[in-house]
Amino acid sequence: MNIVDLRITWILIAYTLGLALLPLALDAQAFAWTFSEAGPFEQLSIAGWLFTALLVLVRIRPLGLRALAFSLLCFAFAAREADWHKAFTGESFLKNSFYRDAARPFQEKLVCALVAMVLVALVLYAGFVIARFLFLRGGWRSRSGAWLMAGTALVIVGKLIDRLPAVLSVDYGIELAPLVKLYASAFEEGLEMAHPLILAWSVWLSQIERRYLS
């Protein structure tokens, strides 16, 4: 492993251990604020996605459709973290319940549906490009590909942790201990904050590798 990658790995391990200490070190009020919408993790997640979006625009050359799509998707993730998906409608337009609400104007549903379809198309396109790079072009063997997979794995793990308490409670009637729920919240928000920075490192490395191979 490259020495820089090794150092970043150790930083991430230390960061994860730090997350594990927060449910024990913070009182209930401080913990709730730390992981709230106005807290540092949420706000730094927004900044992380904006940074990654700008890095894609500045770093990737030539600046084509792929780079623009990825940058726009990062901006969309930043907007999602900032709750723009419900800022103008009062409820997330990404949920089915929004479109089943008979009281909502049809025009509002139509505009939101068009925006939602664009976002879905961006996600599908990004998934296709990433899968092609990793598995059809052997990108998983490169440093940028390894970090791309690591960032994607963190997202999946974070979402599983986020959904686990609700799924266990609703589907199986299993209630987790309050401390376990705190850990779930800490790891979900903490890993979510790290995700855009890992992707940014992958983008940076991809251009170094591209110049080296060209």
Backbone as a ProteinNet text record, in pm:
[ID]
protein_1_A
[PRIMARY]
MNIVDLRITWILIAYTLGLALLPLALDAQAFAWTFSEAGPFEQLSIAGWLFTALLVLVRIRPLGLRALAFSLLCFAFAAREADWHKAFTGESFLKNSFYRDAARPFQEKLVCALVAMVLVALVLYAGFVIARFLFLRGGWRSRSGAWLMAGTALVIVGKLIDRLPAVLSVDYGIELAPLVKLYASAFEEGLEMAHPLILAWSVWLSQIERRYLS
[TERTIARY]
84.9	0	88.1	50.8	120.4	123.3	234.3	251	144.2	106	1.2	-132.8	-163.7	-288.1	-289.4	-173.7	-164.7	-191.4	-136.4	-160	-306.5	-368.3	-510.9	-594.5	-555.5	-626.8	-620.2	-502.5	-489	-568.8	-573.5	-655	-802.5	-849	-988.8	-1017.3	-921.6	-939.3	-948.6	-858.1	-861.6	-991.2	-1036.3	-1162.2	-1279.7	-1282	-1389.4	-1388	-1268.8	-1257.9	-1306	-1277	-1326.5	-1478.8	-1540.3	-1686.8	-1741.2	-1669.1	-1714.3	-1711.4	-1631.3	-1622.2	-1732.1	-1787.4	-1881.9	-2007.9	-2071.3	-2189.3	-2159.5	-2034.9	-1996.9	-1950.2	-1891.1	-1831.7	-1929.6	-2035.2	-2129.2	-2256	-2310.2	-2440.7	-2549.1	-2671.8	-2780.5	-2803	-2799	-2824	-2712.2	-2588.7	-2474.6	-2469.5	-2501.7	-2501.2	-2608.3	-2728.6	-2838.2	-2802.6	-2738.5	-2700.6	-2589.2	-2490.2	-2375.2	-2417.6	-2519.6	-2563.1	-2697	-2734.2	-2857.4	-2831.5	-2937.4	-2924.5	-2834.3	-2832.6	-2749.9	-2613.2	-2587.2	-2463.4	-2344.3	-2225.3	-2103	-2092.7	-2139.1	-2126	-2211.2	-2333	-2421.7	-2368.5	-2323.2	-2273.1	-2143.3	-2056.6	-1932.7	-1958.9	-2066.4	-2104	-2140.6	-2214.7	-2250.4	-2123.9	-2033.7	-1909.1	-1826.7	-1826.4	-1751.6	-1802.7	-1934.1	-1991.4	-1966.1	-1975.5	-1947.2	-1800.1	-1710.6	-1568.2	-1542.2	-1604.7	-1584.9	-1640.4	-1756.7	-1815.6	-1722.4	-1664.3	-1573	-1442.3	-1395.6	-1272.6	-1289	-1404.2	-1430.3	-1421.2	-1478.9	-1476.7	-1336	-1257	-1123	-1021.5	-1038.8	-935.1	-946.7	-1067.8	-1084.3	-1071.5	-983.5	-963.9	-953.7	-1019.7	-1103.3	-1234.9	-1288.5	-1412.2	-1529.8	-1571.9	-1679.7	-1808	-1895.3	-2025.8	-2012.4	-1918.6	-1901.8	-1866.9	-1769	-1728	-1841.7	-1912.5	-2023.9	-2134.2	-2162.5	-2266.2	-2227.3	-2101.6	-2056.6	-2055.2	-2014	-2013.5	-2155.3	-2247.2	-2386.3	-2444.9	-2407.4	-2456.2	-2403.1	-2277.8	-2221.5	-2293.7	-2323.6	-2401.7	-2540.3	-2599.2	-2730.2	-2722.2	-2614.4	-2596.4	-2580.5	-2509.4	-2495.6	-2631.7	-2710.9	-2845.7	-2932.7	-2916.8	-2991.9	-2954	-2824.9	-2781.2	-2833.3	-2850.3	-2902	-3053.8	-3117.3	-3263.7	-3336.6	-3272.2	-3340.8	-3450.6	-3446.1	-3548.5	-3685.1	-3688.3	-3817.7	-3830.2	-3731	-3730.8	-3843.6	-3883	-3983.4	-4120.2	-4125.7	-4252.1	-4301.1	-4217.7	-4256.9	-4241.3	-4228	-4209.2	-4116.1	-4037.8	-3943.1	-4015.2	-3974.9	-4035.3	-3974.3	-3882.9	-3823.7	-3901.7	-4005.8	-4087.2	-4216.8	-4264.4	-4388.9	-4508.6	-4505.5	-4618.4	-4640.4	-4534.3	-4547.9	-4641.8	-4631.5	-4711.1	-4849.4	-4868	-5000.5	-5088.4	-5030.3	-5105	-5198.9	-5327.4	-5425.5	-5438	-5397.6	-5412	-5304.3	-5201.2	-5092.8	-5129.2	-5091.9	-5121.4	-5049.1	-5115.9	-5056	-4927.8	-4925.6	-4807.7	-4686.4	-4708.1	-4598.4	-4545	-4634.7	-4593.1	-4517	-4563.1	-4500.1	-4356.8	-4337.7	-4203.4	-4111.3	-4161.1	-4079.7	-4047.6	-4144	-4121.1	-4011.7	-4012.4	-3909.3	-3771	-3763.4	-3636	-3590.2	-3684.7	-3651.8	-3601.2	-3662.7	-3618.8	-3478.4	-3447.3	-3311.5	-3211	-3245.2	-3155.4	-3135.9	-3245	-3234.7	-3147.8	-3165.7	-3084.6	-2936.8	-2906.4	-2767.6	-2708.2	-2786.3	-2738.7	-2714	-2807.8	-2792	-2671	-2653.4	-2539.5	-2408.3	-2403.5	-2282.6	-2254.3	-2358.9	-2340.9	-2286.3	-2336.8	-2288.9	-2142.2	-2105.6	-1967.1	-1871.9	-1913.2	-1828.4	-1810.8	-1921	-1913.6	-1827.3	-1840.1	-1759.7	-1611.8	-1581.6	-1442.4	-1382.4	-1458.1	-1403.8	-1390.4	-1493.2	-1499.9	-1472.4	-1501.6	-1475	-1339.2	-1291.1	-1162.7	-1054.4	-1084.6	-984.4	-948.8	-1037.5	-1007.7	-992.8	-1049.3	-1040.4	-896	-806.7	-665.5	-587.1	-645.7	-576.8	-603.3	-521.8	-541.1	-673.9	-703.1	-828.8	-948.9	-938.6	-1047.7	-1067.4	-957.3	-967.2	-1036.4	-1001	-1065.5	-1210.5	-1237.6	-1375.8	-1461.8	-1410.3	-1484.4	-1498.6	-1393.6	-1400.2	-1506.9	-1511.9	-1613.3	-1753.6	-1771.3	-1902.2	-1942.7	-1846.8	-1875.9	-1918.3	-1854.2	-1891.4	-2035.5	-2076.2	-2214.5	-2312.8	-2283.2	-2371.9	-2379.4	-2263	-2259.5	-2334.2	-2312.5	-2380.5	-2531.5	-2581.2	-2725.5	-2783.8	-2709.5	-2756.4	-2766.2	-2665.3	-2667.4	-2784.1	-2808.1	-2915.2	-3052.6	-3073.5	-3204.7	-3227.1	-3118.2	-3129.7	-3223.7	-3213.4	-3304	-3451.8	-3486.5	-3626.2	-3675.2	-3592.1	-3631.1	-3652.5	-3561.7	-3575.6	-3700.6	-3730.4	-3846.4	-3977.8	-3988.6	-4114.7	-4140.2	-4038.4	-4057.6	-4045.6	-3966.4	-3941.3	-3974.5	-4016.2	-4053.3	-3936.5	-3815.6	-3696	-3653.4	-3649.5	-3607.2	-3464	-3379.4	-3239.8	-3225.7	-3122.4	-3094.9	-3063.2	-3096.1	-3070.6	-2925.7	-2830.5	-2690	-2656	-2715.9	-2692.4	-2745.9	-2860	-2915.4	-2824.2	-2762.7	-2668.9	-2548.4	-2499.3	-2386.8	-2426.6	-2548	-2594.7	-2598.5	-2647.1	-2654.1	-2514.3	-2424.1	-2288.7	-2214.4	-2222.4	-2150.9	-2213.6	-2346.7	-2412.2	-2374.9	-2387.7	-2355.5	-2206	-2126.3	-1982	-1927.6	-1972.2	-1926.8	-1978.5	-2098.9	-2156.1	-2072.1	-2016.3	-1933.1	-1801.8	-1748.4	-1620.2	-1632	-1750.1	-1769	-1724.4	-1772.1	-1731.2	-1581.8	-1517.1	-1373.2	-1296	-1344.2	-1280.3	-1297.5	-1415.7	-1437.4	-1349.3	-1330.5	-1243.8	-1100.1	-1052.1	-918.5	-910	-1015.5	-1019.3	-1012.6	-1084.8	-1082	-941.9	-878.7	-742.9	-646	-654.4	-565.4	-591.1	-715.5	-748.7	-676.6	-660.7	-593.2	-441.9	-387.2	-244.3	-216.1	-298.8	-281.5	-302.4	-396.1	-423.3	-301.7	-239.6	-120.6	-4.3	4.3	114.2	103.1	-20.1	-40.5	-42.5	-66.5	-76.9	61.1
-119.7	0	124.3	223.5	350.5	412.8	479.2	533.4	637.7	718	818.6	749.5	648.7	574	507.8	458.1	393.8	494.5	612.7	716	756.7	770.3	805.2	694.4	569.5	457.1	463.1	493	503.2	621	730.1	845.4	806.1	730.6	686.7	592	504.9	414.9	495.2	592.4	677	757.4	805.2	880	792.7	668.1	576	545.1	527.8	505.3	628.3	747	868.7	875.1	830.2	824.7	732.8	623.2	526.1	584.2	688.7	748.5	851.7	908.6	1019.4	982.4	865.5	832.2	821.4	792.6	780.9	914.2	998.2	1122.2	1238.6	1237.3	1348.9	1318.5	1421.4	1402.8	1403.9	1375.2	1357.9	1482.4	1600	1724.5	1754.3	1738.2	1765	1665.9	1539.7	1439.1	1469.6	1506.1	1536.4	1652.5	1756.8	1870.6	1832.8	1757.6	1721.3	1649.1	1563.6	1484.6	1531.3	1655.7	1713.1	1774.3	1825.8	1889.2	2012	2080.5	2200.4	2170	2043.6	2005.3	2000.3	1982.5	1987.8	1876.9	1756.9	1647.8	1672.8	1718.6	1746.3	1861.5	1966.9	2083.6	2052.7	1972.4	1933.8	1838.2	1760.7	1675.6	1760.7	1868.7	1961	2020.3	2067.8	2125.8	2023.1	1898.6	1792.9	1766.4	1761.9	1738.3	1855.6	1978	2095.3	2096.7	2062.1	2055.1	1952.1	1834.6	1729	1770.4	1836.8	1884.2	1981.5	2075.2	2172.9	2106.6	2008.8	1938.9	1865.1	1802.8	1733.8	1831.9	1950.3	2049.1	2100.9	2115.9	2172.4	2066.7	1945.4	1843.2	1757.4	1717.8	1622.6	1692.5	1641.2	1690.5	1571.8	1577.1	1688.1	1695.6	1816.1	1838.6	1805.4	1679.5	1634.5	1606	1531.9	1499.2	1421.5	1329.1	1247	1332.1	1422.3	1507.7	1600.5	1657.3	1746.6	1672.9	1549.2	1469.8	1437	1398.1	1365.9	1489.4	1601.8	1725.5	1765.7	1757.5	1790.7	1697.3	1570.6	1475.5	1509.8	1552.6	1593.5	1717	1812.3	1929.3	1885.5	1786.8	1736.7	1671.4	1597.3	1536.4	1644	1751.8	1862.5	1925.8	1943.9	1999.6	1907.7	1775.9	1678.4	1687.9	1700.9	1714.2	1843.2	1947	2075.2	2078.4	1963.7	1949.5	2031.8	2057	2128.4	2044	1912.8	1826.8	1845.4	1916.9	1947	2094.2	2174.4	2314.6	2393.2	2357.2	2433.5	2366.4	2243.5	2169.3	2127.3	2140.8	2100.8	1952.6	1874.1	1729.5	1686.6	1584.5	1539.2	1495.4	1554	1513.1	1382.4	1325	1196.6	1078.9	1108.7	1003.7	982.5	859.6	828.7	901.9	923.5	989	1130.1	1194.2	1328.7	1328.7	1228.7	1223.1	1163.7	1096.5	1043.6	1144.9	1258.9	1363.5	1434.2	1408	1464.6	1615.4	1671	1814.7	1895.9	1831.9	1904.2	1935.4	2054.3	2090.3	1997.2	1968.3	1879.7	1939.4	2071.5	2135.3	2116.2	2125.6	2107	1964.3	1867.6	1727.4	1703.1	1766.4	1746.4	1798.9	1920.7	1979.7	1895.2	1854.5	1773.9	1637.2	1580.1	1450	1461	1570.6	1591	1603.8	1680.4	1694.7	1560.3	1485.8	1354.4	1259.7	1262.9	1175.3	1211.3	1341.2	1383.8	1330.2	1338.5	1289.1	1138.5	1066.6	921.4	887.6	962.6	939.6	964.1	1067.4	1094.6	981.6	930.5	821	696.1	664.6	546.4	561.6	680.7	704.3	691.4	751	740.5	595.3	520.4	378.9	301	331.5	264.2	295.6	424	465	402.9	403.2	346.2	196.2	125.2	-19.8	-52.2	24.7	1.6	22.5	129.5	159	51.2	8.3	-85.8	-227.1	-274.5	-417.2	-450.6	-359.3	-386.4	-334.6	-229.5	-170.9	-194.5	-278.8	-315.2	-205.8	-108	3	-36.4	-150.7	-193.6	-221.6	-239.7	-264.9	-135.4	-21	107	167	264.2	332.5	407.8	477.9	554.1	461.4	345.8	249.4	190.4	163.1	107.9	206	334	434	458.8	446.8	459	348.2	226.4	115	132.8	185.3	208.6	311.6	420.9	522.7	470.3	389.8	330.5	234.1	156	62.7	137.6	252.1	331	379.8	420.4	465.7	352.4	234.1	119.6	81.9	76.3	42.5	146.9	274.6	381.2	374	346.3	337.4	215.2	104.4	-14.2	12.9	81.8	116.8	210.5	304.3	402.4	335.6	238.1	175.2	60.1	5.6	-114.2	-99.8	5.4	15.6	16.5	92.3	100.4	-32.8	-100.2	-229.2	-333.1	-337.1	-434.1	-405.9	-277.5	-241.2	-268.9	-223.9	-234.4	-376.9	-439.5	-570.4	-687.8	-672	-786.5	-760	-636.8	-605.1	-605.5	-585.5	-585.6	-441	-403	-268.4	-270.9	-194.3	-187.3	-99.4	-125.4	-45.2	98.5	195.8	336.8	363.6	300.8	323.2	271.1	158.4	102.9	198.8	260.4	357.4	479.7	519.9	631.9	597.4	474.6	431.1	427.3	381.6	376.5	516.4	612.1	749.7	808.2	782.6	836.9	782.3	651.3	591.1	628.8	635.4	669.5	810.5	907.6	1045.9	1064.4	996.6	1011.2	954.7	835.7	775.5	853.7	908.3	988.5	1112.4	1170.3	1289	1255.1	1136.3	1097.1	1060.9	1021.2	969.8	1065.9	1192.6	1280.7	1308.5	1308.2	1333.4	1215.6	1095	977.3	979.3	1017.3	1028.2	1137	1246.4	1353.5	1302.7	1223.9	1166.5	1072.1	996.9	907.5	986.4	1097.3	1183	1238.5	1283.8	1339.4	1234.2	1113.7	1006	964.1	967.2	920.8	1002	1130.8	1214.4	1195.7	1166.3	1133.6	1005.1	904	776.5	791	875.1	895.2	956.4	1055.5	1118.4	1020.6	935.5	839.6	734	693.3	588.2	639.1	768.2	824.5	855
0	0	0	-79	-81.9	57.6	93.1	227.5	260.5	160.2	183.5	209.2	129.8	150.3	287.6	329.9	461.4	572.5	558.9	660.4	663.9	547.5	543.5	606.4	581.8	641.9	793.8	846.9	992.8	1047.6	971.8	1013.5	1020.1	921.5	920.7	1036.3	1067.3	1181.5	1311.2	1327.4	1447.2	1454.1	1338.6	1331.5	1374	1328.2	1364.2	1513.9	1568	1713	1790.3	1735.1	1798.6	1799.2	1689.7	1685.2	1793.2	1817.1	1917.2	2058.2	2079.5	2212.8	2238.7	2131.5	2149.6	2227.6	2203.5	2284.1	2433.1	2467.5	2608	2666.3	2580.9	2629.9	2637.2	2554	2548	2626.1	2690	2752.7	2646.1	2685.6	2588.9	2504.6	2567.8	2494.8	2396.2	2440.7	2352.2	2236.3	2263.8	2158.2	2054.5	2102.2	2009.8	1918.7	1973.4	1889.8	1793.5	1840.4	1757	1630.7	1642.1	1526.8	1471.6	1503	1449	1313	1249.6	1119.1	1124.7	1241.6	1256	1314.8	1345.8	1410.6	1316	1371	1289	1184.7	1216.6	1120.5	996.4	1019.4	906	822.5	888	815.4	741.1	802.7	735.4	619.3	627.8	514.6	393.6	418.6	310.1	248.5	334.8	285.9	209	256.3	189.2	49	31.9	-101.1	-194.1	-141.9	-224.4	-267.6	-175.4	-207.5	-316.7	-304.6	-404	-539.6	-539.1	-664.6	-735.8	-661.3	-721	-764.5	-685.2	-721.7	-854.1	-874.3	-1001	-1117.1	-1101.4	-1208.7	-1236.4	-1131.4	-1145.7	-1186.5	-1135.5	-1148.5	-1273.9	-1308.7	-1418	-1553	-1634.7	-1770.4	-1866	-1982.2	-2029.6	-1951.6	-1943.2	-1869.7	-1960.8	-1957.2	-2043.7	-1968.5	-2034.4	-1977.5	-1847.4	-1841.4	-1722.1	-1600.6	-1616.4	-1505.7	-1462.5	-1559.4	-1526.5	-1452.5	-1494.1	-1428.7	-1285.3	-1264.2	-1129.2	-1039.8	-1095.2	-1017.4	-979	-1074	-1045.7	-940.5	-945.8	-846.8	-707.9	-700	-570.6	-517.1	-605.7	-563.9	-513.4	-580.5	-538.6	-400.4	-374.4	-242.4	-135.1	-168.3	-73.8	-45.1	-150.1	-132.1	-48.8	-69.9	9.9	156.9	185.5	324.6	386.3	302.8	350.5	355.3	326.7	332	226.4	114.4	7.2	-55.6	-36	-95.2	-30.5	81.9	143.7	184.5	146.6	186.6	121.7	-0.3	-73.3	-75	-26.5	-31.3	106.4	208	343.2	369.6	266.3	275.4	162.7	186.4	85	-42.1	-155.3	-282.8	-333.8	-256.1	-292.1	-232.3	-155.5	-95	-173.1	-174.3	-244.9	-185.4	-53.4	12.9	-39.8	-89.1	-144.5	-264.5	-350.3	-473	-449.6	-335.9	-303.1	-230.6	-195.7	-125.5	-223.3	-210.9	-304.5	-291	-176.4	-155	-226.1	-270.8	-336.1	-481.3	-528.8	-668.5	-765.7	-877	-977.2	-1033.8	-1053.1	-1110.2	-1019.1	-888.9	-794.4	-801.7	-808.5	-820	-949.5	-1058	-1188.7	-1188.4	-1137.4	-1133.1	-1045.6	-930.2	-838.5	-899.1	-971.8	-1035.3	-1141.2	-1217.1	-1318.9	-1255	-1145.3	-1073.8	-1018.9	-961.9	-905.2	-1014	-1132.3	-1240.8	-1289.3	-1290	-1327.1	-1226	-1098	-993.4	-1004.4	-1029.4	-1046.2	-1166.3	-1275.3	-1394.7	-1365.8	-1288.4	-1252	-1169.5	-1073.8	-989.3	-1072.6	-1163	-1248.3	-1340.9	-1397.5	-1485.5	-1408.8	-1288.5	-1206.4	-1170.4	-1135.4	-1103.8	-1221.6	-1341.1	-1461.7	-1488.2	-1478.7	-1504.9	-1402.9	-1275.7	-1170.7	-1190.3	-1219.5	-1240.5	-1361.5	-1467.9	-1587.7	-1557.9	-1484.9	-1451.1	-1361.6	-1259.5	-1161.9	-1217.7	-1286.2	-1318.2	-1464.5	-1556.4	-1697	-1741.6	-1675.1	-1713	-1608.3	-1510.4	-1410.4	-1313	-1296	-1206.3	-1060.7	-1022.3	-883.3	-841.2	-937.7	-906.4	-884.5	-917	-903	-765.2	-728.4	-599.7	-598.4	-707.8	-712.3	-705.6	-772	-768.3	-630.4	-560.5	-424.6	-331	-341.4	-255.9	-297.6	-425.1	-471.5	-412.4	-411.7	-351.7	-201.6	-137.1	7.4	41.5	-37.7	-13.6	-34.4	-140.3	-167.3	-56.5	-7.7	101.6	227.6	254.4	371.7	362.3	242.7	224.1	254.6	199.7	219.9	367.5	432	574.6	656.4	621.4	694.9	682.3	562.3	542.3	612.5	612	683.8	833.6	887	1028.5	1058.4	967.4	987.3	988.6	900.8	886.9	984.4	1038.6	1120.4	1239.1	1323.1	1437.6	1397.7	1291.5	1248.8	1193.6	1113.5	1055.3	1164.8	1259.7	1369.1	1451.8	1472.9	1554.8	1482.5	1357.1	1283.6	1234.8	1177.9	1114	1210.4	1314.9	1402.9	1549.3	1579.5	1716.5	1812.5	1762.1	1846	1869.9	1997	2031.7	2082.7	2017.7	2059.6	2183.8	2259.4	2378.8	2337.9	2423.9	2389.5	2351.2	2419.9	2387.2	2247.6	2210.1	2076.9	1970.3	1996.3	1902.1	1888.3	1998.9	1992.6	1905.8	1922.9	1839.6	1692	1663.5	1525.2	1465.1	1541.7	1493.3	1473.3	1567.3	1558.4	1437.5	1417.5	1305.3	1171.7	1167.2	1040.2	996.5	1086.2	1051.6	1030.6	1113	1100.9	971.4	934.6	809.6	689.5	703.4	595.2	569.6	676	659.6	590.1	616.8	558.2	410.5	367.7	232.5	122.8	120.1	9	7.6	124	127.7	69.9	94.2	34.5	-117	-163.3	-307.8	-368.5	-294.9	-344.1	-360.8	-266.1	-276.8	-396.8	-420.4	-535.9	-665.8	-672.8	-792.3	-813.8	-707.1	-716.9	-769.9	-713.9	-756	-900.4	-942.3	-1077.5	-1183.5	-1159.6	-1258.6	-1255.1	-1136.7	-1127.7	-1204.2	-1183.3	-1251.3	-1401.5	-1439.8	-1582.1	-1652	-1589.1	-1648.7	-1651.2	-1548.3	-1540.5	-1650	-1678.5	-1776.9	-1921.3	-1936	-2072.2	-2131.5
[MASK]
++++++++++++++++++++++++++++++++++++++++++++++++++++++++++++++++++++++++++++++++++++++++++++++++++++++++++++++++++++++++++++++++++++++++++++++++++++++++++++++++++++++++++++++++++++++++++++++++++++++++++++++++++++++

